[in-house]
Coordinates of C-alpha atoms in Angstrom, one line a residue:
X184 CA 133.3 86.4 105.9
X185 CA 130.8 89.2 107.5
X186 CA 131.3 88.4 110.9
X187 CA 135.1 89.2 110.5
X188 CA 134.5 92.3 108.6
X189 CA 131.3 93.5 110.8
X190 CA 133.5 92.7 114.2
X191 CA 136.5 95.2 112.9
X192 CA 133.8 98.0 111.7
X193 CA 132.5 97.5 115.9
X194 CA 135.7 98.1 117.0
X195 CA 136.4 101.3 114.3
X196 CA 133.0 102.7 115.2
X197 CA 133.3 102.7 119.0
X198 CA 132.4 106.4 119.8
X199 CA 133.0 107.7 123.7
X200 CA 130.2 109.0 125.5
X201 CA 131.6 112.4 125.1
X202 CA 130.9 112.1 121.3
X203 CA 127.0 110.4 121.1
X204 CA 124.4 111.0 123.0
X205 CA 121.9 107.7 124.4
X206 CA 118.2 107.2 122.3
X207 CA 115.5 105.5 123.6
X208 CA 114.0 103.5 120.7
X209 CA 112.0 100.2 119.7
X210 CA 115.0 98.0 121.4
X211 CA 116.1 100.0 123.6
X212 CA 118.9 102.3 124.1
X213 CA 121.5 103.2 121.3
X214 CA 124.3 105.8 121.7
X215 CA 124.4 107.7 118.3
X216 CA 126.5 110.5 116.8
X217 CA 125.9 114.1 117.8
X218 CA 126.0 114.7 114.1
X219 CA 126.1 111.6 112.5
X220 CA 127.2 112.3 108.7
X221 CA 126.6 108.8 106.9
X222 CA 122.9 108.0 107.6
X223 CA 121.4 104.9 106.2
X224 CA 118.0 104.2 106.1
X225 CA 116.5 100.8 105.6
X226 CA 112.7 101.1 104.2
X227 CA 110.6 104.0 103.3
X228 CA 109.4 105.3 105.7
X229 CA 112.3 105.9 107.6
X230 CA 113.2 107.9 104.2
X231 CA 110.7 109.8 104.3
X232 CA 110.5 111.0 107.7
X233 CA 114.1 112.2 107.6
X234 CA 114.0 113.9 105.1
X235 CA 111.3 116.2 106.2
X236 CA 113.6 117.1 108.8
X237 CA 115.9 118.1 106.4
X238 CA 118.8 114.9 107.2
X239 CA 119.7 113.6 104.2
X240 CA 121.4 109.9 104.1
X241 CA 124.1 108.7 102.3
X242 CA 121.9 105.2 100.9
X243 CA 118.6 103.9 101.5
X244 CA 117.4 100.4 100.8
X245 CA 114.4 100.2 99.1
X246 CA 112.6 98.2 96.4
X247 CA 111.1 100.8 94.3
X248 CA 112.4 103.9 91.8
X249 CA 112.4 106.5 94.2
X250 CA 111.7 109.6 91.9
X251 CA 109.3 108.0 89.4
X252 CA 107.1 106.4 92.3
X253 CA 107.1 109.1 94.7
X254 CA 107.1 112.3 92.7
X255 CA 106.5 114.6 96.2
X256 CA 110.3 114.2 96.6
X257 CA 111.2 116.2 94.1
X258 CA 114.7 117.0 94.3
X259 CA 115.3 115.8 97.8
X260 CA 116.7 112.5 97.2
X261 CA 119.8 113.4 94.6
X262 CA 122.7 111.5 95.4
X263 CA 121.3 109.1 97.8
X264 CA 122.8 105.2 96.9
X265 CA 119.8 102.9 96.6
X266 CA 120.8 99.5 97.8
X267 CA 118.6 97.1 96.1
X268 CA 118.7 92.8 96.0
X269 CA 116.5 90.4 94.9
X270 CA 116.9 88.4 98.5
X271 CA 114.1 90.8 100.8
X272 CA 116.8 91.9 102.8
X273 CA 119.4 94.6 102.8
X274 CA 122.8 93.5 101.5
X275 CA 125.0 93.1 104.9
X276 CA 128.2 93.2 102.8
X277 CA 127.6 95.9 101.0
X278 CA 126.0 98.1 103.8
X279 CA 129.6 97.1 105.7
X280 CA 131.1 98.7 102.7
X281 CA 129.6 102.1 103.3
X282 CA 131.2 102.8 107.0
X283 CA 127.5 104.2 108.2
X284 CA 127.9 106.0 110.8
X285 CA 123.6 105.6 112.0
X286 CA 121.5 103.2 110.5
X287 CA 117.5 103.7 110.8
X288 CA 114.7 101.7 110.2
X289 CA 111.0 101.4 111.7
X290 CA 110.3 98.2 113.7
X291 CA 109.0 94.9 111.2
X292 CA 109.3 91.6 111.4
X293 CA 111.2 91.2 109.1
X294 CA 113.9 93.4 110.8
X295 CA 113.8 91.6 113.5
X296 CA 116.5 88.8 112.6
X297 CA 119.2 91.1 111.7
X298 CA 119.0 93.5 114.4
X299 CA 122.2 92.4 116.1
X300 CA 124.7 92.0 112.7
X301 CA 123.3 95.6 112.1
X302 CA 123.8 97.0 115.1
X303 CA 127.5 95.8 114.9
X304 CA 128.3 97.5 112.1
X305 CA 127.1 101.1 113.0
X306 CA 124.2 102.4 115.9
X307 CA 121.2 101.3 114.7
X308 CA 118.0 103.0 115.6
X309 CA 114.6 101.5 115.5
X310 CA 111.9 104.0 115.0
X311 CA 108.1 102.4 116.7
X312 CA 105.7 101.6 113.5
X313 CA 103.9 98.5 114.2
X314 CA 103.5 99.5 117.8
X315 CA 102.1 103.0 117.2
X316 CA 100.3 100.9 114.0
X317 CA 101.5 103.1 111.3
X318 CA 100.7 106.5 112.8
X319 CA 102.7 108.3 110.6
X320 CA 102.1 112.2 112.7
X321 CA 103.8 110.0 115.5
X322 CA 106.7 108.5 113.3
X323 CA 107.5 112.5 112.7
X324 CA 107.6 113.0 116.3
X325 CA 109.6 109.7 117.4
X326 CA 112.2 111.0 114.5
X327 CA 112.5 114.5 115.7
X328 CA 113.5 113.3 119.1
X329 CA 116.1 110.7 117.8
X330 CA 117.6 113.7 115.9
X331 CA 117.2 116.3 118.4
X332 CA 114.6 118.1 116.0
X333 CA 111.4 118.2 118.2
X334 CA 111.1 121.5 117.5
X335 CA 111.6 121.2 113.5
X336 CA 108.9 118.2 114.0
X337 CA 106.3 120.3 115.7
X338 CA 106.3 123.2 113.2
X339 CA 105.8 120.6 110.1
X340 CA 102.8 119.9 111.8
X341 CA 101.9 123.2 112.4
X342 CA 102.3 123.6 109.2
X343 CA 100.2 120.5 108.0
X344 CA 97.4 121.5 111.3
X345 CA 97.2 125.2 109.3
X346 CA 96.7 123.6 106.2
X347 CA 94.0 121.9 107.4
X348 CA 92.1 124.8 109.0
X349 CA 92.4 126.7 106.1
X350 CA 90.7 124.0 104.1
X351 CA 88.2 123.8 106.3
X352 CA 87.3 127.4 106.3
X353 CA 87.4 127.4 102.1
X354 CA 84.4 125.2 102.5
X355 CA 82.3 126.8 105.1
X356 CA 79.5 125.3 107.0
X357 CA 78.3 122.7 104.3
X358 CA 81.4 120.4 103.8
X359 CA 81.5 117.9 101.0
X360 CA 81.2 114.2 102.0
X361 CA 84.1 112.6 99.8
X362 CA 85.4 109.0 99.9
X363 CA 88.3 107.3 98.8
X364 CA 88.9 104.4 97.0
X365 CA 91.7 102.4 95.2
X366 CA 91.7 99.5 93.3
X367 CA 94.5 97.0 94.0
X368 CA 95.2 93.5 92.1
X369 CA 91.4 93.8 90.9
X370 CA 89.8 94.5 94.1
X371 CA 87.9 97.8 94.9
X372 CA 89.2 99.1 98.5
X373 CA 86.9 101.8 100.1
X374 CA 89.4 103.5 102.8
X375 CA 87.9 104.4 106.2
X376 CA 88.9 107.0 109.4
X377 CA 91.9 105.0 110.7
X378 CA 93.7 104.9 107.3
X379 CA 96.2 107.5 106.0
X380 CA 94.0 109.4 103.5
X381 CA 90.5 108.7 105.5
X382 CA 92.9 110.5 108.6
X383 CA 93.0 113.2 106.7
X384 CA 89.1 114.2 104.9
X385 CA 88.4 113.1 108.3
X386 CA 90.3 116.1 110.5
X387 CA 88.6 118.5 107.6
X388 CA 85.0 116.8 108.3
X389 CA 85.1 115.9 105.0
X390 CA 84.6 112.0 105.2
X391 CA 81.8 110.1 104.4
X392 CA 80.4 109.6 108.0
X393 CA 79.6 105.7 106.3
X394 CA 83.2 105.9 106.9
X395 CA 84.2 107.0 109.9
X396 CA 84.0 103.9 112.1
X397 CA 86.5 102.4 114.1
X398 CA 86.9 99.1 111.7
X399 CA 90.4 98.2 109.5
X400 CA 91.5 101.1 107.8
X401 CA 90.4 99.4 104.7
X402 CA 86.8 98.0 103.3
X403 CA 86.5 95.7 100.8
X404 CA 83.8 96.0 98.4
X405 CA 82.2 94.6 95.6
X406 CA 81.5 96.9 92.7
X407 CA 77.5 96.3 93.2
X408 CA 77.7 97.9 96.3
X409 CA 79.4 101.3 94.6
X410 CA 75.7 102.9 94.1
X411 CA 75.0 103.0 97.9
X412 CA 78.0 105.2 98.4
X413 CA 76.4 108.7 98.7
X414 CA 79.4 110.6 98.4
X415 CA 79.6 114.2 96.6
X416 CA 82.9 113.6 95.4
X417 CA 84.9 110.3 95.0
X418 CA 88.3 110.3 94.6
X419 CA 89.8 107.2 92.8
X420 CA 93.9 105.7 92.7
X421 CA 94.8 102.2 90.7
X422 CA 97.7 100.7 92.5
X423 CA 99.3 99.4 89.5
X424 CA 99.0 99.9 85.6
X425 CA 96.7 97.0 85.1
X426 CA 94.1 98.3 87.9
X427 CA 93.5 101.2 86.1
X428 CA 91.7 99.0 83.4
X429 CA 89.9 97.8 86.0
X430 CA 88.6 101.6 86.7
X431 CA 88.2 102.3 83.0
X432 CA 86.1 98.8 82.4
X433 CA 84.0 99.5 85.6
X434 CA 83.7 103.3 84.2
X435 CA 81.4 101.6 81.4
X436 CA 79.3 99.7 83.0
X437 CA 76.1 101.0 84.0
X438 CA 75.8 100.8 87.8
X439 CA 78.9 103.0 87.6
X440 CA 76.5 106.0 86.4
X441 CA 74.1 105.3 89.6
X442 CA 77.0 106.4 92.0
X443 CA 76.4 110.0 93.0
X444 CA 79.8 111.3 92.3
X445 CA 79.2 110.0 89.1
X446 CA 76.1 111.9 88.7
X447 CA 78.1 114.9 90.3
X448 CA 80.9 115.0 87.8
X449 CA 83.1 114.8 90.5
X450 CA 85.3 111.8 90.3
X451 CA 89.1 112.5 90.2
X452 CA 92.1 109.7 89.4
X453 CA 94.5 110.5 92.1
X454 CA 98.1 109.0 92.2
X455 CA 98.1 105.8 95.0
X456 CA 101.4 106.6 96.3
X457 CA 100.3 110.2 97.9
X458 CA 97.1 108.9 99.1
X459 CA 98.5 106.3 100.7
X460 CA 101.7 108.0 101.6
X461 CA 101.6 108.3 105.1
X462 CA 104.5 110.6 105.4
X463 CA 104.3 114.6 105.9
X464 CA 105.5 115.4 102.2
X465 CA 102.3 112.9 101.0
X466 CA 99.8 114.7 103.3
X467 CA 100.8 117.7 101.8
X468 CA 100.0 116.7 98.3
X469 CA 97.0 115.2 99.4
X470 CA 95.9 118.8 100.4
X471 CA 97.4 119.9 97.6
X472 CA 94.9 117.5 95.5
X473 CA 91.7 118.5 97.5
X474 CA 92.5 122.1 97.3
X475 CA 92.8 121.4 93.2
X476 CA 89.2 119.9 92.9
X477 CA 87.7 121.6 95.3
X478 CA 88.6 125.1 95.6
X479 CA 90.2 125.9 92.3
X480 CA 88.0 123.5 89.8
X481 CA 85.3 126.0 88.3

């Protein structure tokens, strides 16, 4: 039975004080290696955000083909086990079976349950998400500190913060209002200030000010209301295969030629999992994306 197994692994992973140092994290303290050597993570995020730091984990659970999906990893995640069930939960057994030595994952819900079992087999470390409500420049900071990488944390950002100004400068003293929007199980989503993308053409002054209020990070709309977005450039993502039909159908009809970016030629099909990344590596290819059609596009 797991509790048998997950009760030995507790009493094989015991580290002295002299050999971990105490965390402060979403459940309060943990005492984890000084260089922990089999890190696994259990969602996404948590993925991501280590890897930026350059800490690589042994196996990540996560329900979705890491390279295809999320191309902005390039080579980063080779020979990293992905632990995947049907069941919505991480396979305790199996996760016993790989003697972690760290396991991370950003507070949920649906965490919340198996907390304890986790934490018996190896220090488990629960990174603030819902708190901090998916801030993802904090989640970089709350992970530098768990790792003792504060430092390595705040020069990706200088890094990102550069970016940014640089952008900005490109474009002068007449910057382009440009919106986002994805399309998602048929329904057209305008993104606003508070979400990951809208963050970003925000911080450039780039998003349209319609916007930039403090609502839910994401806007409904029907596709009548499209026309009233006065927006130079319009940048588009389908969330699946089948919303991308939904695009192309709405890309015949005729209100579609009343939008302004339409009039513009300047609506670009961008790939849903950077603009909605909400990691460091994503931002970076969202940059990457606005510095394609807006700087280099003659």
């Amino acid at each position: 039975m797991l509790s048998c197994g997950v009760n030995n692994s507790l009493k094989d992973s015991q580290v002295s004080n002299q050999d971990c140092r105490v965390v402060q994290h979403a459940r309060g303290e943990t005492c984890i290696p000084l260089n922990p050597q089999r890190i696994v993570t259990l969602d996404f995020n948590s993925l991501a955000v280590i890897l930026a730091l350059d800490v690589k984990p042994i196996a990540t659970w996560i329900t979705t083909e890491i390279e295809d999906d999320f191309p902005y990893f390039q080579n980063k995640t080779d020979d990293i086990e992905v632990l995947r069930n049907s069941s919505g939960q991480p396979n305790l057994e199996k996760l016993l079976s790989l003697k972690p030595d760290l396991i991370l994952v950003i507070s949920h819900s649906w965490f919340e349950p198996i907390y304890d079992k986790l934490s018996q087999i190896a220090p488990t470390v629960i990174l603030p998400w819902e708190e901090i409500k998916g801030d993802w420049k904090q989640h970089l900071q709350e992970a530098g500190r768990v790792f003792d990488q504060t430092e390595k944390a705040n020069q990706l950002m200088d890094d990102y913060d550069n970016r940014i100004q640089e952008l900005k400068g490109l474009m002068g003293d007449r910057p382009p209002k440009i919106s986002f929007m994805f399309v998602a199980d048929g329904q057209i989503v305008i993104t606003r200030q508070k979400s990951f993308a809208g963050g970003i053409l925000h911080e450039l002054g780039f998003l349209n000010p319609l916007f930039t209020d403090s609502g839910d990070n994401d806007l409904p709309i029907s596709e009548e209301i499209l026309p009233t977005i006065d927006s130079d450039i319009l940048f588009v993502a389908p969330l699946k295969k089948d919303d991308r039909s939904v695009i192309e159908k709405l890309q015949q009809k005729p209100l579609w030629s009343k939008v302004k970016a339409v009039q513009n030629n300047q609506v670009y099909v961008v790939d849903f999992s950077v603009w909605r990344g909400l990691n460091i590596f994503a931002a970076h290819e969202v940059l990457n994306d606005l510095e394609k059609y807006l700087v280099n596009t003659p």
